[in-house]
């Protein structure tokens, strides 16, 4: 490769060595004497294989594997084998080194992990389900070796940390993918700090303004917060010392992303988010005294501050499925503010921060460890993958909803404990017991009371499943099960049923075609699918057998398709062309306004973008390109599922076009207020109002106004003016 930049080679070599040495330093406590030799060999191999390669930032490529190894040690707590694998993780994929060579040099275990990492890496491109399929493959490696996924998460974290140097469309795609899959996965594996950092970085790249605003405010309020925290913890500190505890206590700020979530959910400004931080008390104590000690500390804390009984969380007696243990309470401070206090031991803290690896380390050491829920979860994932034969995207969605949800604890009649996701129903529980029990379930008894299949379970319910031999699952069941186990089992059963019915339908189709002197060929099927707008042949046959499509319509299909043979839209093909046309025309960015003649676009109704908003284009099947805001609630899903259909987009300045946007305002119901508002809008700023809706209640009024503005500047000028109107309490923009 031609070296276009002036690079001080010696300085660079020194820097590479310096970074590697720093890795060795942090890894030292985890290494046996012979490990260091292997580590050195891995480093030598990686740095010579990647020699001359550079990252997009211009840095030597080898910085990346060294950093990934560093993250694996310091932030996940992995050992020698993983460090070697992290150093070599891109070698087979990006250089001439073969897997066989790795196997000879470093043994079978390392080779297997590298193989796993190579298989699941990268190619999240071209094709809707490709990424989902890759993700599925990644989870399959759970069954092989957990380390593959942990290193993959380290890899992703470093890529997110260095996302700055990538082009905008890549940034959006990688960031969305991260929020969609990697953050929940990290969460499920108990990697709390990594999960928070991934979410924060996602926000930084998809909504830079919000991110910057919150970060600045957190920083600005630092001193005041410190004073508050110091005063709050003082009496607790004294009492703990008096009782001879060894502990640390500090105030920890919540992540930017979680603060943003709170602001959005509760529709409040930063200033009103009360739990910007949590107080964490970490005890150094022998495992056998853990539980008693934590409750003792709880009692000390609540001697000084009054607790909110609704906010007590005991994850020590019932750890979360990802292994998280802690005692949380929210108490009232002397200044009248609620403060969350987390009480845990050093061991629990390490598990909470480093997740699986730490969990595993302690499990070996402590015999009396209460519960192995994470292993249970891994086992569950395995069964799920083994039985799942549905379409990959659907699988990932099911899987995700399982990742996100919180849990409820349910007891069997014999008193065994089962963990189910929040919102699980009696039917979910039945499938949890056994798929045969689920399939025959007609209802349940909860605490002796009879309830229907769709009854949502509550924490601590004791459930007895009632079955009947005559019971047959039906389509409706899918509406109220939430576990993927139940879903996929029901789908399997329904599919078998559909197949039987579809077989009848196929016979009908063949007979009809025969009357028309046609053979059942793949072309004919394709035409039939297009004509009847169905996705699969099975679907078509099923609908015909069930009479949803009348057999007589097949005759009609023949006469109509003959006439407009040309106008049959082969969706897939025209669609591919549309994407090529847009992408080929302009390598980089679609200029909204200027490129109007080249491609047709519309503004998405879900987020109503206006000039000045951060936006991207999304190629749709039938409506050209849709422009969405990057902060659109749909954007994460669009970008992570259909990355190849994303087009970069940017506004050109254009004053003559107006854009529809919405403003929501809240105020006190004062006579003449509406008049003042509309006067500013239409007279002072000459904005056209399309609609206005007002609702008054007990002296408070809430209004929604749809209006046409030129761009974000225009909009914020308007908001500023309206904020000054006497009686207006709050003004915010809303979508659709
Ligand atoms: Mn990598």
PDB file of N, CA, C and O in Angstrom, residues 513 515-518 524 527-528 531 553-568 570:
ATOM      1  N   UNK A 513     -56.292 -25.395 -12.688  1.00  0.00           N
ATOM      2  CA  UNK A 513     -55.341 -25.081 -13.751  1.00  0.00           C
ATOM      3  C   UNK A 513     -55.496 -26.047 -14.923  1.00  0.00           C
ATOM      4  O   UNK A 513     -55.406 -25.673 -16.087  1.00  0.00           O
ATOM      5  N   UNK A 515     -58.180 -27.427 -15.895  1.00  0.00           N
ATOM      6  CA  UNK A 515     -59.324 -26.983 -16.698  1.00  0.00           C
ATOM      7  C   UNK A 515     -58.918 -25.860 -17.647  1.00  0.00           C
ATOM      8  O   UNK A 515     -59.486 -25.694 -18.711  1.00  0.00           O
ATOM      9  N   UNK A 516     -57.936 -25.061 -17.226  1.00  0.00           N
ATOM     10  CA  UNK A 516     -57.473 -23.959 -18.071  1.00  0.00           C
ATOM     11  C   UNK A 516     -56.345 -24.402 -18.986  1.00  0.00           C
ATOM     12  O   UNK A 516     -55.673 -23.577 -19.605  1.00  0.00           O
ATOM     13  N   UNK A 517     -56.091 -25.717 -18.990  1.00  0.00           N
ATOM     14  CA  UNK A 517     -55.009 -26.311 -19.784  1.00  0.00           C
ATOM     15  C   UNK A 517     -53.637 -25.757 -19.385  1.00  0.00           C
ATOM     16  O   UNK A 517     -52.813 -25.380 -20.221  1.00  0.00           O
ATOM     17  N   UNK A 518     -53.437 -25.657 -18.077  1.00  0.00           N
ATOM     18  CA  UNK A 518     -52.153 -25.161 -17.583  1.00  0.00           C
ATOM     19  C   UNK A 518     -51.539 -26.172 -16.629  1.00  0.00           C
ATOM     20  O   UNK A 518     -52.242 -26.924 -15.965  1.00  0.00           O
ATOM     21  N   UNK A 524     -46.018 -20.141 -13.091  1.00  0.00           N
ATOM     22  CA  UNK A 524     -47.437 -19.934 -12.805  1.00  0.00           C
ATOM     23  C   UNK A 524     -47.641 -19.602 -11.331  1.00  0.00           C
ATOM     24  O   UNK A 524     -48.375 -18.672 -10.992  1.00  0.00           O
ATOM     25  N   UNK A 527     -46.762 -16.074 -10.692  1.00  0.00           N
ATOM     26  CA  UNK A 527     -47.805 -15.156 -11.145  1.00  0.00           C
ATOM     27  C   UNK A 527     -49.009 -15.169 -10.206  1.00  0.00           C
ATOM     28  O   UNK A 527     -49.580 -14.120  -9.895  1.00  0.00           O
ATOM     29  N   UNK A 528     -49.358 -16.372  -9.764  1.00  0.00           N
ATOM     30  CA  UNK A 528     -50.487 -16.483  -8.835  1.00  0.00           C
ATOM     31  C   UNK A 528     -50.221 -15.718  -7.535  1.00  0.00           C
ATOM     32  O   UNK A 528     -51.075 -15.014  -7.023  1.00  0.00           O
ATOM     33  N   UNK A 531     -50.569 -12.096  -8.189  1.00  0.00           N
ATOM     34  CA  UNK A 531     -51.950 -11.721  -8.440  1.00  0.00           C
ATOM     35  C   UNK A 531     -52.760 -11.679  -7.150  1.00  0.00           C
ATOM     36  O   UNK A 531     -53.498 -10.738  -6.897  1.00  0.00           O
ATOM     37  N   UNK A 553     -61.839 -17.619  -8.696  1.00  0.00           N
ATOM     38  CA  UNK A 553     -61.012 -16.452  -8.973  1.00  0.00           C
ATOM     39  C   UNK A 553     -59.765 -16.819  -9.772  1.00  0.00           C
ATOM     40  O   UNK A 553     -59.148 -15.962 -10.392  1.00  0.00           O
ATOM     41  N   UNK A 554     -59.396 -18.105  -9.733  1.00  0.00           N
ATOM     42  CA  UNK A 554     -58.232 -18.528 -10.507  1.00  0.00           C
ATOM     43  C   UNK A 554     -58.498 -18.339 -11.998  1.00  0.00           C
ATOM     44  O   UNK A 554     -57.630 -17.940 -12.766  1.00  0.00           O
ATOM     45  N   UNK A 555     -59.732 -18.602 -12.387  1.00  0.00           N
ATOM     46  CA  UNK A 555     -60.123 -18.413 -13.783  1.00  0.00           C
ATOM     47  C   UNK A 555     -59.967 -16.943 -14.166  1.00  0.00           C
ATOM     48  O   UNK A 555     -59.397 -16.600 -15.192  1.00  0.00           O
ATOM     49  N   UNK A 556     -60.477 -16.093 -13.252  1.00  0.00           N
ATOM     50  CA  UNK A 556     -60.403 -14.652 -13.494  1.00  0.00           C
ATOM     51  C   UNK A 556     -58.946 -14.224 -13.619  1.00  0.00           C
ATOM     52  O   UNK A 556     -58.582 -13.419 -14.469  1.00  0.00           O
ATOM     53  N   UNK A 557     -58.113 -14.802 -12.774  1.00  0.00           N
ATOM     54  CA  UNK A 557     -56.699 -14.447 -12.779  1.00  0.00           C
ATOM     55  C   UNK A 557     -56.107 -14.657 -14.168  1.00  0.00           C
ATOM     56  O   UNK A 557     -55.386 -13.831 -14.703  1.00  0.00           O
ATOM     57  N   UNK A 558     -56.502 -15.803 -14.795  1.00  0.00           N
ATOM     58  CA  UNK A 558     -55.941 -16.135 -16.092  1.00  0.00           C
ATOM     59  C   UNK A 558     -56.297 -15.068 -17.129  1.00  0.00           C
ATOM     60  O   UNK A 558     -55.434 -14.569 -17.850  1.00  0.00           O
ATOM     61  N   UNK A 559     -57.575 -14.704 -17.178  1.00  0.00           N
ATOM     62  CA  UNK A 559     -57.973 -13.757 -18.216  1.00  0.00           C
ATOM     63  C   UNK A 559     -57.367 -12.383 -17.971  1.00  0.00           C
ATOM     64  O   UNK A 559     -56.972 -11.695 -18.898  1.00  0.00           O
ATOM     65  N   UNK A 560     -57.251 -11.996 -16.703  1.00  0.00           N
ATOM     66  CA  UNK A 560     -56.713 -10.660 -16.427  1.00  0.00           C
ATOM     67  C   UNK A 560     -55.226 -10.566 -16.683  1.00  0.00           C
ATOM     68  O   UNK A 560     -54.742  -9.593 -17.241  1.00  0.00           O
ATOM     69  N   UNK A 561     -54.490 -11.602 -16.252  1.00  0.00           N
ATOM     70  CA  UNK A 561     -53.036 -11.505 -16.417  1.00  0.00           C
ATOM     71  C   UNK A 561     -52.649 -11.518 -17.885  1.00  0.00           C
ATOM     72  O   UNK A 561     -51.635 -10.974 -18.273  1.00  0.00           O
ATOM     73  N   UNK A 562     -53.476 -12.181 -18.708  1.00  0.00           N
ATOM     74  CA  UNK A 562     -53.169 -12.189 -20.134  1.00  0.00           C
ATOM     75  C   UNK A 562     -53.179 -10.773 -20.687  1.00  0.00           C
ATOM     76  O   UNK A 562     -52.331 -10.391 -21.476  1.00  0.00           O
ATOM     77  N   UNK A 563     -54.180 -10.008 -20.234  1.00  0.00           N
ATOM     78  CA  UNK A 563     -54.306  -8.657 -20.747  1.00  0.00           C
ATOM     79  C   UNK A 563     -53.143  -7.759 -20.338  1.00  0.00           C
ATOM     80  O   UNK A 563     -52.494  -7.153 -21.177  1.00  0.00           O
ATOM     81  N   UNK A 564     -52.915  -7.670 -19.053  1.00  0.00           N
ATOM     82  CA  UNK A 564     -51.857  -6.738 -18.684  1.00  0.00           C
ATOM     83  C   UNK A 564     -50.599  -7.454 -18.205  1.00  0.00           C
ATOM     84  O   UNK A 564     -50.094  -7.207 -17.137  1.00  0.00           O
ATOM     85  N   UNK A 565     -50.180  -8.319 -19.073  1.00  0.00           N
ATOM     86  CA  UNK A 565     -48.949  -9.058 -18.787  1.00  0.00           C
ATOM     87  C   UNK A 565     -47.810  -8.098 -18.416  1.00  0.00           C
ATOM     88  O   UNK A 565     -47.031  -8.354 -17.525  1.00  0.00           O
ATOM     89  N   UNK A 566     -47.777  -6.977 -19.150  1.00  0.00           N
ATOM     90  CA  UNK A 566     -46.674  -6.032 -18.943  1.00  0.00           C
ATOM     91  C   UNK A 566     -46.705  -5.371 -17.564  1.00  0.00           C
ATOM     92  O   UNK A 566     -45.682  -5.085 -16.992  1.00  0.00           O
ATOM     93  N   UNK A 567     -47.918  -5.122 -17.129  1.00  0.00           N
ATOM     94  CA  UNK A 567     -47.987  -4.283 -15.937  1.00  0.00           C
ATOM     95  C   UNK A 567     -47.818  -5.058 -14.629  1.00  0.00           C
ATOM     96  O   UNK A 567     -47.911  -4.494 -13.557  1.00  0.00           O
ATOM     97  N   UNK A 568     -47.574  -6.343 -14.756  1.00  0.00           N
ATOM     98  CA  UNK A 568     -47.323  -7.071 -13.514  1.00  0.00           C
ATOM     99  C   UNK A 568     -46.060  -6.519 -12.862  1.00  0.00           C
ATOM    100  O   UNK A 568     -45.009  -6.476 -13.466  1.00  0.00           O
ATOM    101  N   UNK A 570     -43.100  -6.839 -10.788  1.00  0.00           N
ATOM    102  CA  UNK A 570     -42.282  -7.823 -10.088  1.00  0.00           C
ATOM    103  C   UNK A 570     -41.564  -7.066  -8.985  1.00  0.00           C
ATOM    104  O   UNK A 570     -40.473  -6.561  -9.170  1.00  0.00           O
TER     105      UNK A 570
END
